[in-house]
mmCIF file of C-alpha atoms in Angstrom:
data_model
loop_
_atom_site.group_PDB
_atom_site.id
_atom_site.type_symbol
_atom_site.label_atom_id
_atom_site.label_comp_id
_atom_site.label_asym_id
_atom_site.label_seq_id
_atom_site.Cartn_x
_atom_site.Cartn_y
_atom_site.Cartn_z
ATOM 1 C CA UNK A 1 131.520 145.336 231.102
ATOM 2 C CA UNK A 2 130.442 142.688 228.662
ATOM 3 C CA UNK A 3 132.742 139.684 228.091
ATOM 4 C CA UNK A 4 135.422 140.512 230.731
ATOM 5 C CA UNK A 5 137.608 137.524 229.792
ATOM 6 C CA UNK A 6 137.988 138.897 226.260
ATOM 7 C CA UNK A 7 138.978 142.319 227.615
ATOM 8 C CA UNK A 8 141.551 140.857 230.032
ATOM 9 C CA UNK A 9 143.063 138.626 227.331
ATOM 10 C CA UNK A 10 143.235 141.542 224.888
ATOM 11 C CA UNK A 11 144.932 143.784 227.486
ATOM 12 C CA UNK A 12 147.556 141.137 228.247
ATOM 13 C CA UNK A 13 148.126 140.612 224.511
ATOM 14 C CA UNK A 14 148.716 144.342 223.945
ATOM 15 C CA UNK A 15 151.188 144.550 226.866
ATOM 16 C CA UNK A 16 153.124 141.505 225.612
ATOM 17 C CA UNK A 17 153.210 142.905 222.051
ATOM 18 C CA UNK A 18 154.565 146.240 223.347
ATOM 19 C CA UNK A 19 157.204 144.450 225.408
ATOM 20 C CA UNK A 20 158.366 142.390 222.421
ATOM 21 C CA UNK A 21 158.420 145.522 220.281
ATOM 22 C CA UNK A 22 160.640 147.375 222.762
ATOM 23 C CA UNK A 23 163.040 144.433 223.028
ATOM 24 C CA UNK A 24 163.236 143.972 219.257
ATOM 25 C CA UNK A 25 163.865 147.599 218.389
ATOM 26 C CA UNK A 26 166.192 148.784 221.131
ATOM 27 C CA UNK A 27 169.933 149.034 220.550
ATOM 28 C CA UNK A 28 172.124 146.252 221.859
ATOM 29 C CA UNK A 29 174.171 147.199 224.909
ATOM 30 C CA UNK A 30 177.555 148.575 223.883
ATOM 31 C CA UNK A 31 180.783 149.339 225.754
ATOM 32 C CA UNK A 32 179.811 146.989 228.569
ATOM 33 C CA UNK A 33 182.824 146.742 230.843
ATOM 34 C CA UNK A 34 183.131 143.273 232.351
ATOM 35 C CA UNK A 35 185.513 141.824 234.918
ATOM 36 C CA UNK A 36 188.439 139.677 233.841
ATOM 37 C CA UNK A 37 191.300 138.069 235.754
ATOM 38 C CA UNK A 38 193.602 139.720 233.199
ATOM 39 C CA UNK A 39 192.758 143.316 234.158
ATOM 40 C CA UNK A 40 195.738 144.935 235.838
ATOM 41 C CA UNK A 41 198.101 142.235 234.617
ATOM 42 C CA UNK A 42 200.488 142.075 231.634
ATOM 43 C CA UNK A 43 198.666 141.322 228.424
ATOM 44 C CA UNK A 44 199.313 137.826 227.039
ATOM 45 C CA UNK A 45 201.258 138.130 223.842
ATOM 46 C CA UNK A 46 199.481 137.390 220.585
ATOM 47 C CA UNK A 47 201.508 135.891 217.797
ATOM 48 C CA UNK A 48 200.313 134.633 214.464
ATOM 49 C CA UNK A 49 200.065 135.359 210.779
ATOM 50 C CA UNK A 50 198.293 138.496 209.706
ATOM 51 C CA UNK A 51 196.016 138.736 206.666
ATOM 52 C CA UNK A 52 199.041 139.757 204.600
ATOM 53 C CA UNK A 53 200.851 136.595 205.698
ATOM 54 C CA UNK A 54 203.476 138.401 207.762
ATOM 55 C CA UNK A 55 204.032 137.284 211.345
ATOM 56 C CA UNK A 56 202.487 139.614 213.925
ATOM 57 C CA UNK A 57 203.395 140.121 217.609
ATOM 58 C CA UNK A 58 201.274 142.195 219.953
ATOM 59 C CA UNK A 59 204.329 143.045 222.048
ATOM 60 C CA UNK A 60 205.662 145.012 219.048
ATOM 61 C CA UNK A 61 202.887 147.566 219.621
ATOM 62 C CA UNK A 62 204.006 148.636 223.084
ATOM 63 C CA UNK A 63 204.178 152.386 223.584
ATOM 64 C CA UNK A 64 200.588 153.165 222.555
ATOM 65 C CA UNK A 65 197.108 152.204 223.706
ATOM 66 C CA UNK A 66 195.910 149.122 221.847
ATOM 67 C CA UNK A 67 192.351 147.865 221.512
ATOM 68 C CA UNK A 68 192.567 144.087 221.091
ATOM 69 C CA UNK A 69 189.312 143.106 219.417
ATOM 70 C CA UNK A 70 188.153 139.492 219.040
ATOM 71 C CA UNK A 71 185.645 139.250 216.211
ATOM 72 C CA UNK A 72 184.105 137.056 213.503
ATOM 73 C CA UNK A 73 182.445 137.963 210.226
ATOM 74 C CA UNK A 74 179.411 135.811 211.068
ATOM 75 C CA UNK A 75 178.771 137.731 214.291
ATOM 76 C CA UNK A 76 176.104 140.436 213.877
ATOM 77 C CA UNK A 77 177.269 142.717 216.748
ATOM 78 C CA UNK A 78 180.798 142.520 215.267
ATOM 79 C CA UNK A 79 179.469 143.792 211.951
ATOM 80 C CA UNK A 80 177.613 146.533 213.772
ATOM 81 C CA UNK A 81 180.615 147.710 215.809
ATOM 82 C CA UNK A 82 183.008 147.705 212.835
ATOM 83 C CA UNK A 83 182.194 151.234 211.505
ATOM 84 C CA UNK A 84 182.628 152.577 215.052
ATOM 85 C CA UNK A 85 186.078 151.009 215.241
ATOM 86 C CA UNK A 86 186.964 152.444 211.828
ATOM 87 C CA UNK A 87 185.976 155.897 213.120
ATOM 88 C CA UNK A 88 188.047 155.420 216.290
ATOM 89 C CA UNK A 89 191.105 154.232 214.318
ATOM 90 C CA UNK A 90 190.870 157.155 211.884
ATOM 91 C CA UNK A 91 190.619 159.614 214.777
ATOM 92 C CA UNK A 92 193.861 158.369 216.299
ATOM 93 C CA UNK A 93 195.841 157.536 213.150
ATOM 94 C CA UNK A 94 197.415 161.004 212.922
ATOM 95 C CA UNK A 95 198.313 161.261 216.621
ATOM 96 C CA UNK A 96 199.399 157.643 216.903
ATOM 97 C CA UNK A 97 198.422 157.321 220.561
ATOM 98 C CA UNK A 98 196.007 154.417 220.045
ATOM 99 C CA UNK A 99 195.645 151.538 217.623
ATOM 100 C CA UNK A 100 193.461 148.506 216.998
ATOM 101 C CA UNK A 101 194.380 144.848 216.555
ATOM 102 C CA UNK A 102 191.694 142.409 215.455
ATOM 103 C CA UNK A 103 191.974 138.722 216.327
ATOM 104 C CA UNK A 104 190.004 136.327 214.146
ATOM 105 C CA UNK A 105 187.656 134.106 216.141
ATOM 106 C CA UNK A 106 186.571 130.880 214.457
ATOM 107 C CA UNK A 107 186.409 132.196 210.922
ATOM 108 C CA UNK A 108 187.812 131.697 207.436
ATOM 109 C CA UNK A 109 190.660 133.828 206.144
ATOM 110 C CA UNK A 110 188.883 134.528 202.825
ATOM 111 C CA UNK A 111 185.752 135.747 204.617
ATOM 112 C CA UNK A 112 187.810 138.002 206.869
ATOM 113 C CA UNK A 113 189.699 139.435 203.900
ATOM 114 C CA UNK A 114 186.411 140.187 202.100
ATOM 115 C CA UNK A 115 184.931 141.689 205.285
ATOM 116 C CA UNK A 116 187.772 144.222 205.619
ATOM 117 C CA UNK A 117 187.804 144.982 201.905
ATOM 118 C CA UNK A 118 184.115 145.829 201.987
ATOM 119 C CA UNK A 119 183.871 147.627 205.338
ATOM 120 C CA UNK A 120 187.252 149.304 205.688
ATOM 121 C CA UNK A 121 189.825 149.134 208.453
ATOM 122 C CA UNK A 122 193.573 149.012 207.876
ATOM 123 C CA UNK A 123 194.767 147.780 211.253
ATOM 124 C CA UNK A 124 196.503 144.429 211.835
ATOM 125 C CA UNK A 125 194.237 141.370 211.695
ATOM 126 C CA UNK A 126 195.739 138.248 213.253
ATOM 127 C CA UNK A 127 194.910 134.568 213.176
ATOM 128 C CA UNK A 128 196.008 133.218 216.535
ATOM 129 C CA UNK A 129 194.072 130.167 217.633
ATOM 130 C CA UNK A 130 195.469 130.040 221.167
ATOM 131 C CA UNK A 131 194.750 133.728 221.861
ATOM 132 C CA UNK A 132 191.054 133.096 222.585
ATOM 133 C CA UNK A 133 191.862 131.016 225.641
ATOM 134 C CA UNK A 134 194.978 133.009 226.561
ATOM 135 C CA UNK A 135 192.718 136.063 226.892
ATOM 136 C CA UNK A 136 189.801 134.180 228.446
ATOM 137 C CA UNK A 137 187.441 135.151 225.631
ATOM 138 C CA UNK A 138 183.950 133.698 226.058
ATOM 139 C CA UNK A 139 182.304 134.954 222.868
ATOM 140 C CA UNK A 140 182.446 137.639 220.203
ATOM 141 C CA UNK A 141 182.673 140.546 220.057
ATOM 142 C CA UNK A 142 184.985 141.027 223.000
ATOM 143 C CA UNK A 143 187.663 143.707 223.302
ATOM 144 C CA UNK A 144 190.444 144.584 225.698
ATOM 145 C CA UNK A 145 192.075 147.965 226.123
ATOM 146 C CA UNK A 146 195.802 147.569 226.698
ATOM 147 C CA UNK A 147 197.965 150.364 228.146
ATOM 148 C CA UNK A 148 201.213 151.535 226.477
ATOM 149 C CA UNK A 149 203.170 149.578 229.121
ATOM 150 C CA UNK A 150 201.380 146.350 228.123
ATOM 151 C CA UNK A 151 198.956 146.157 231.054
ATOM 152 C CA UNK A 152 195.362 145.080 230.415
ATOM 153 C CA UNK A 153 193.103 147.955 231.480
ATOM 154 C CA UNK A 154 189.559 146.971 230.564
ATOM 155 C CA UNK A 155 187.514 144.134 229.146
ATOM 156 C CA UNK A 156 184.546 145.143 227.005
ATOM 157 C CA UNK A 157 181.902 142.607 225.975
ATOM 158 C CA UNK A 158 179.147 142.944 223.410
ATOM 159 C CA UNK A 159 180.434 145.595 221.030
ATOM 160 C CA UNK A 160 181.982 149.045 221.209
ATOM 161 C CA UNK A 161 181.202 152.520 219.961
ATOM 162 C CA UNK A 162 183.705 155.224 219.006
ATOM 163 C CA UNK A 163 182.428 157.546 221.724
ATOM 164 C CA UNK A 164 182.574 154.761 224.317
ATOM 165 C CA UNK A 165 186.159 153.962 223.356
ATOM 166 C CA UNK A 166 187.121 157.651 223.565
ATOM 167 C CA UNK A 167 185.644 157.772 227.034
ATOM 168 C CA UNK A 168 187.588 154.685 228.159
ATOM 169 C CA UNK A 169 190.746 156.071 226.633
ATOM 170 C CA UNK A 170 190.283 159.410 228.407
ATOM 171 C CA UNK A 171 189.767 157.575 231.702
ATOM 172 C CA UNK A 172 192.923 155.544 231.121
ATOM 173 C CA UNK A 173 194.949 158.636 230.281
ATOM 174 C CA UNK A 174 193.531 160.397 233.320
ATOM 175 C CA UNK A 175 194.614 157.452 235.438
ATOM 176 C CA UNK A 176 198.214 158.043 234.446
ATOM 177 C CA UNK A 177 198.544 155.227 231.902
ATOM 178 C CA UNK B 1 180.743 81.390 259.091
ATOM 179 C CA UNK B 2 177.511 80.998 257.122
ATOM 180 C CA UNK B 3 176.054 83.975 258.951
ATOM 181 C CA UNK B 4 178.932 86.255 258.006
ATOM 182 C CA UNK B 5 179.260 85.050 254.420
ATOM 183 C CA UNK B 6 177.068 87.781 252.803
ATOM 184 C CA UNK B 7 178.975 90.497 254.680
ATOM 185 C CA UNK B 8 182.319 89.035 253.624
ATOM 186 C CA UNK B 9 181.167 88.833 249.996
ATOM 187 C CA UNK B 10 180.009 92.460 250.114
ATOM 188 C CA UNK B 11 183.306 93.577 251.605
ATOM 189 C CA UNK B 12 185.241 91.663 248.941
ATOM 190 C CA UNK B 13 183.177 93.261 246.138
ATOM 191 C CA UNK B 14 183.718 96.692 247.677
ATOM 192 C CA UNK B 15 187.466 96.152 247.959
ATOM 193 C CA UNK B 16 187.721 94.977 244.340
ATOM 194 C CA UNK B 17 185.623 97.934 243.097
ATOM 195 C CA UNK B 18 187.738 100.427 245.032
ATOM 196 C CA UNK B 19 190.921 98.807 243.791
ATOM 197 C CA UNK B 20 189.809 98.875 240.174
ATOM 198 C CA UNK B 21 188.680 102.512 240.505
ATOM 199 C CA UNK B 22 191.937 103.610 242.097
ATOM 200 C CA UNK B 23 194.022 101.774 239.506
ATOM 201 C CA UNK B 24 191.981 103.322 236.699
ATOM 202 C CA UNK B 25 192.495 106.821 238.096
ATOM 203 C CA UNK B 26 196.200 106.333 238.522
ATOM 204 C CA UNK B 27 196.749 104.661 235.177
ATOM 205 C CA UNK B 28 198.838 106.752 232.798
ATOM 206 C CA UNK B 29 196.799 107.604 229.744
ATOM 207 C CA UNK B 30 197.189 109.039 226.278
ATOM 208 C CA UNK B 31 196.873 112.655 225.232
ATOM 209 C CA UNK B 32 193.232 112.345 224.122
ATOM 210 C CA UNK B 33 192.209 110.664 227.373
ATOM 211 C CA UNK B 34 193.912 113.403 229.380
ATOM 212 C CA UNK B 35 192.308 116.139 227.271
ATOM 213 C CA UNK B 36 188.903 114.532 227.800
ATOM 214 C CA UNK B 37 189.457 114.148 231.524
ATOM 215 C CA UNK B 38 190.495 117.779 231.995
ATOM 216 C CA UNK B 39 187.822 119.169 229.656
ATOM 217 C CA UNK B 40 185.143 117.280 231.621
ATOM 218 C CA UNK B 41 185.930 119.443 234.652
ATOM 219 C CA UNK B 42 185.874 122.686 232.675
ATOM 220 C CA UNK B 43 182.691 124.669 232.134
ATOM 221 C CA UNK B 44 181.673 125.624 228.603
ATOM 222 C CA UNK B 45 181.992 129.447 228.765
ATOM 223 C CA UNK B 46 179.033 130.131 226.483
ATOM 224 C CA UNK B 47 176.513 127.406 227.328
ATOM 225 C CA UNK B 48 174.516 126.395 230.385
ATOM 226 C CA UNK B 49 175.225 123.189 232.255
ATOM 227 C CA UNK B 50 177.676 121.694 229.773
ATOM 228 C CA UNK B 51 181.330 120.912 230.127
ATOM 229 C CA UNK B 52 183.901 121.973 227.546
ATOM 230 C CA UNK B 53 184.170 118.275 226.692
ATOM 231 C CA UNK B 54 180.494 117.935 225.772
ATOM 232 C CA UNK B 55 179.976 121.237 223.977
ATOM 233 C CA UNK B 56 180.821 122.056 220.382
ATOM 234 C CA UNK B 57 180.593 125.830 220.916
ATOM 235 C CA UNK B 58 183.628 127.647 219.459
ATOM 236 C CA UNK B 59 184.795 128.638 222.949
ATOM 237 C CA UNK B 60 184.711 125.009 224.110
ATOM 238 C CA UNK B 61 186.496 123.790 220.989
ATOM 239 C CA UNK B 62 189.168 126.461 221.592
ATOM 240 C CA UNK B 63 189.551 125.322 225.210
ATOM 241 C CA UNK B 64 189.928 121.676 224.144
ATOM 242 C CA UNK B 65 192.532 122.673 221.528
ATOM 243 C CA UNK B 66 194.447 124.685 224.091
ATOM 244 C CA UNK B 67 194.292 121.847 226.651
ATOM 245 C CA UNK B 68 195.687 119.505 223.988
ATOM 246 C CA UNK B 69 198.486 121.968 223.180
ATOM 247 C CA UNK B 70 199.371 122.258 226.863
ATOM 248 C CA UNK B 71 199.301 118.463 227.371
ATOM 249 C CA UNK B 72 201.627 118.021 224.399
ATOM 250 C CA UNK B 73 203.873 120.758 225.799
ATOM 251 C CA UNK B 74 204.299 118.688 228.969
ATOM 252 C CA UNK B 75 202.016 120.564 231.378
ATOM 253 C CA UNK B 76 200.485 118.586 234.252
ATOM 254 C CA UNK B 77 196.697 118.385 234.710
ATOM 255 C CA UNK B 78 196.914 120.744 237.682
ATOM 256 C CA UNK B 79 198.968 123.273 235.740
ATOM 257 C CA UNK B 80 196.452 123.250 232.885
ATOM 258 C CA UNK B 81 193.542 123.774 235.289
ATOM 259 C CA UNK B 82 195.460 126.609 236.979
ATOM 260 C CA UNK B 83 196.105 128.191 233.569
ATOM 261 C CA UNK B 84 192.391 128.125 232.699
ATOM 262 C CA UNK B 85 191.431 129.602 236.081
ATOM 263 C CA UNK B 86 194.096 132.260 235.533
ATOM 264 C CA UNK B 87 192.478 133.323 232.261
ATOM 265 C CA UNK B 88 188.745 132.811 232.860
ATOM 266 C CA UNK B 89 188.429 132.928 236.642
ATOM 267 C CA UNK B 90 187.490 130.284 239.190
ATOM 268 C CA UNK B 91 184.018 129.778 237.711
ATOM 269 C CA UNK B 92 185.470 128.076 234.649
ATOM 270 C CA UNK B 93 185.841 124.898 236.723
ATOM 271 C CA UNK B 94 182.767 122.727 237.200
ATOM 272 C CA UNK B 95 184.193 121.323 240.434
ATOM 273 C CA UNK B 96 185.577 123.856 242.906
ATOM 274 C CA UNK B 97 189.253 123.363 243.649
ATOM 275 C CA UNK B 98 190.268 121.932 247.022
ATOM 276 C CA UNK B 99 192.619 124.800 247.860
ATOM 277 C CA UNK B 100 192.148 128.273 249.310
ATOM 278 C CA UNK B 101 188.660 129.568 250.072
ATOM 279 C CA UNK B 102 187.111 127.083 247.628
ATOM 280 C CA UNK B 103 188.283 124.271 249.894
ATOM 281 C CA UNK B 104 185.537 125.321 252.318
ATOM 282 C CA UNK B 105 183.002 123.838 249.907
ATOM 283 C CA UNK B 106 184.509 120.430 250.577
ATOM 284 C CA UNK B 107 185.563 120.937 254.196
ATOM 285 C CA UNK B 108 182.391 122.494 255.642
ATOM 286 C CA UNK B 109 180.029 119.532 255.079
ATOM 287 C CA UNK B 110 182.590 117.159 256.617
ATOM 288 C CA UNK B 111 183.154 119.514 259.558
ATOM 289 C CA UNK B 112 179.396 119.933 260.016
ATOM 290 C CA UNK B 113 178.793 116.207 260.000
ATOM 291 C CA UNK B 114 181.617 115.606 262.457
ATOM 292 C CA UNK B 115 180.306 118.315 264.792
ATOM 293 C CA UNK B 116 176.788 116.887 264.603
ATOM 294 C CA UNK B 117 178.024 113.378 265.437
ATOM 295 C CA UNK B 118 180.139 114.714 268.308
ATOM 296 C CA UNK B 119 177.130 116.634 269.620
ATOM 297 C CA UNK B 120 174.957 113.535 269.493
ATOM 298 C CA UNK B 121 177.568 111.493 271.369
ATOM 299 C CA UNK B 122 177.773 114.234 274.018
ATOM 300 C CA UNK B 123 174.000 114.398 274.435
ATOM 301 C CA UNK B 124 173.600 110.634 274.659
ATOM 302 C CA UNK B 125 176.320 110.489 277.321
ATOM 303 C CA UNK B 126 174.606 113.183 279.370
ATOM 304 C CA UNK B 127 171.284 111.420 279.114
ATOM 305 C CA UNK B 128 172.813 108.148 280.192
ATOM 306 C CA UNK B 129 174.532 109.837 283.149
ATOM 307 C CA UNK B 130 171.289 111.594 284.203
ATOM 308 C CA UNK B 131 169.329 108.347 283.995
ATOM 309 C CA UNK B 132 171.888 106.444 286.060
ATOM 310 C CA UNK B 133 171.667 109.148 288.763
ATOM 311 C CA UNK B 134 167.867 109.056 288.809
ATOM 312 C CA UNK B 135 167.488 105.292 289.091
ATOM 313 C CA UNK B 136 169.218 104.831 292.534
ATOM 314 C CA UNK B 137 167.353 107.857 293.981
ATOM 315 C CA UNK B 138 164.042 106.269 293.000
ATOM 316 C CA UNK B 139 165.056 102.991 294.596
ATOM 317 C CA UNK B 140 166.044 104.674 297.907
ATOM 318 C CA UNK B 141 162.952 106.862 298.152
ATOM 319 C CA UNK B 142 160.474 104.032 297.750
ATOM 320 C CA UNK B 143 156.840 104.394 296.784
ATOM 321 C CA UNK B 144 155.391 105.040 300.384
ATOM 322 C CA UNK B 145 156.932 108.499 300.855
ATOM 323 C CA UNK B 146 155.573 109.827 297.581
ATOM 324 C CA UNK B 147 152.096 111.022 298.159
ATOM 325 C CA UNK B 148 149.905 112.112 295.402
ATOM 326 C CA UNK B 149 148.163 115.456 295.483
ATOM 327 C CA UNK B 150 144.897 113.604 295.189
ATOM 328 C CA UNK B 151 145.392 111.807 298.541
ATOM 329 C CA UNK B 152 146.289 115.092 300.239
ATOM 330 C CA UNK B 153 143.277 116.876 298.931
ATOM 331 C CA UNK B 154 141.038 114.080 300.156
ATOM 332 C CA UNK B 155 142.612 114.303 303.640
ATOM 333 C CA UNK B 156 142.759 118.094 303.726
ATOM 334 C CA UNK B 157 140.320 119.281 306.469
ATOM 335 C CA UNK B 158 137.359 121.113 305.059
ATOM 336 C CA UNK B 159 137.034 123.158 308.282
ATOM 337 C CA UNK B 160 139.373 124.459 311.019
ATOM 338 C CA UNK B 161 139.164 123.234 314.667
ATOM 339 C CA UNK B 162 137.354 126.436 315.587
ATOM 340 C CA UNK B 163 134.555 125.494 313.290
ATOM 341 C CA UNK B 164 135.314 128.102 310.669
ATOM 342 C CA UNK B 165 135.595 126.878 307.136
ATOM 343 C CA UNK B 166 139.146 126.833 305.841
ATOM 344 C CA UNK B 167 139.745 128.966 302.777
ATOM 345 C CA UNK B 168 142.309 128.401 300.062
ATOM 346 C CA UNK B 169 145.071 129.599 299.909
ATOM 347 C CA UNK B 170 146.215 129.247 303.504
ATOM 348 C CA UNK B 171 149.597 129.382 305.187
ATOM 349 C CA UNK B 172 148.776 126.346 307.304
ATOM 350 C CA UNK B 173 150.860 123.347 306.368
ATOM 351 C CA UNK B 174 148.622 120.545 305.222
ATOM 352 C CA UNK B 175 148.915 117.483 307.442
ATOM 353 C CA UNK B 176 149.655 115.238 304.541
ATOM 354 C CA UNK B 177 152.547 117.344 303.212
ATOM 355 C CA UNK B 178 155.454 115.057 302.351
ATOM 356 C CA UNK B 179 158.306 115.294 304.827
ATOM 357 C CA UNK B 180 160.917 114.105 302.358
ATOM 358 C CA UNK B 181 161.895 116.167 299.355
ATOM 359 C CA UNK B 182 160.299 115.005 296.123
ATOM 360 C CA UNK B 183 162.432 112.703 294.042
ATOM 361 C CA UNK B 184 163.823 114.171 290.796
ATOM 362 C CA UNK B 185 161.607 113.602 287.847
ATOM 363 C CA UNK B 186 162.785 110.990 285.385
ATOM 364 C CA UNK B 187 163.869 112.381 282.002
ATOM 365 C CA UNK B 188 160.945 113.122 279.805
ATOM 366 C CA UNK B 189 160.931 113.120 275.994
ATOM 367 C CA UNK B 190 163.376 115.888 275.066
ATOM 368 C CA UNK B 191 162.179 119.023 273.316
ATOM 369 C CA UNK B 192 164.370 120.834 270.745
ATOM 370 C CA UNK B 193 165.139 123.571 273.294
ATOM 371 C CA UNK B 194 166.243 121.029 275.907
ATOM 372 C CA UNK B 195 168.376 119.285 273.295
ATOM 373 C CA UNK B 196 170.326 122.473 272.523
ATOM 374 C CA UNK B 197 170.601 123.300 276.252
ATOM 375 C CA UNK B 198 172.143 119.953 277.025
ATOM 376 C CA UNK B 199 174.557 120.261 274.143
ATOM 377 C CA UNK B 200 175.662 123.642 275.526
ATOM 378 C CA UNK B 201 174.630 125.630 272.421
ATOM 379 C CA UNK B 202 171.646 127.375 274.107
#
């Protein structure tokens, strides 16, 4: 083989390019369940003004499964998971067995209002600065599934999908929650 | 007095430094100082190697705000740390706490050092005792009774009285065999194996 160094360098370059291509094009991991000290314990209450200005309390939603979702409009995975959450909320609106609450994470009220106006979603959106630490949130998006009795069931990091949420909900219902 | 002066000066400096440090730690401080002090011991949840005090990541800012709120609400430093551990887990603290299983991180090095020192003291005592037992035995035995193998071999008969050549090995006692038991050997430089045997670990 003539010029072996050129061949070796070219081979390595092709492998690296393929690797980068795979990483750049693959879907981000969704519905990743992560441990949390809160799982199995009563959910910390969330109180604060909603987008409509009315005071919101998470404890008022007891009796149904609640997905507490921490999000920001500047967070790309949050934008990506939003249509999935809309689909999940619509699927359970008639039955009323599950609902979503979004908690604003380091964002402006006007941006959040515009975000929901453009992308849909009619569930409560709360501004509660202390909730991030109360729930041990490390980054966005991060979600917690809360049982009808107010117990934290699951922590999900890095975005959700409607099918993933349905699966978690089915597991929770199967577990007697 | 002149000889001890540098030592006394060093001791005085050490005492003053310790006193100042202790007073500084115990001094009551304002809200901001307390927030800073607590946040310094808290890990930034989203960054590597930074405390919540140093980082401007949203999660760190939120932690600082919450620490401030808790300080203003009258929580103690310990209660605030316990609250953060309760929400994020033990790994949120940069320094492990000195209670429960985490206390082993602090206790084990001290216990290890103490055990090592105790072991050394034990070994040195045994060596000293062994040496003191060897020295009188050497003195009693004296140099005349200890014959070297070289002198024996030179005096060993090369042939038997019958004229036949003696072959080695033989059951015949050599005439120069020492009549007194050989004195115990003095302690030699100790190998690692011997060290652990004498300490009782082997």
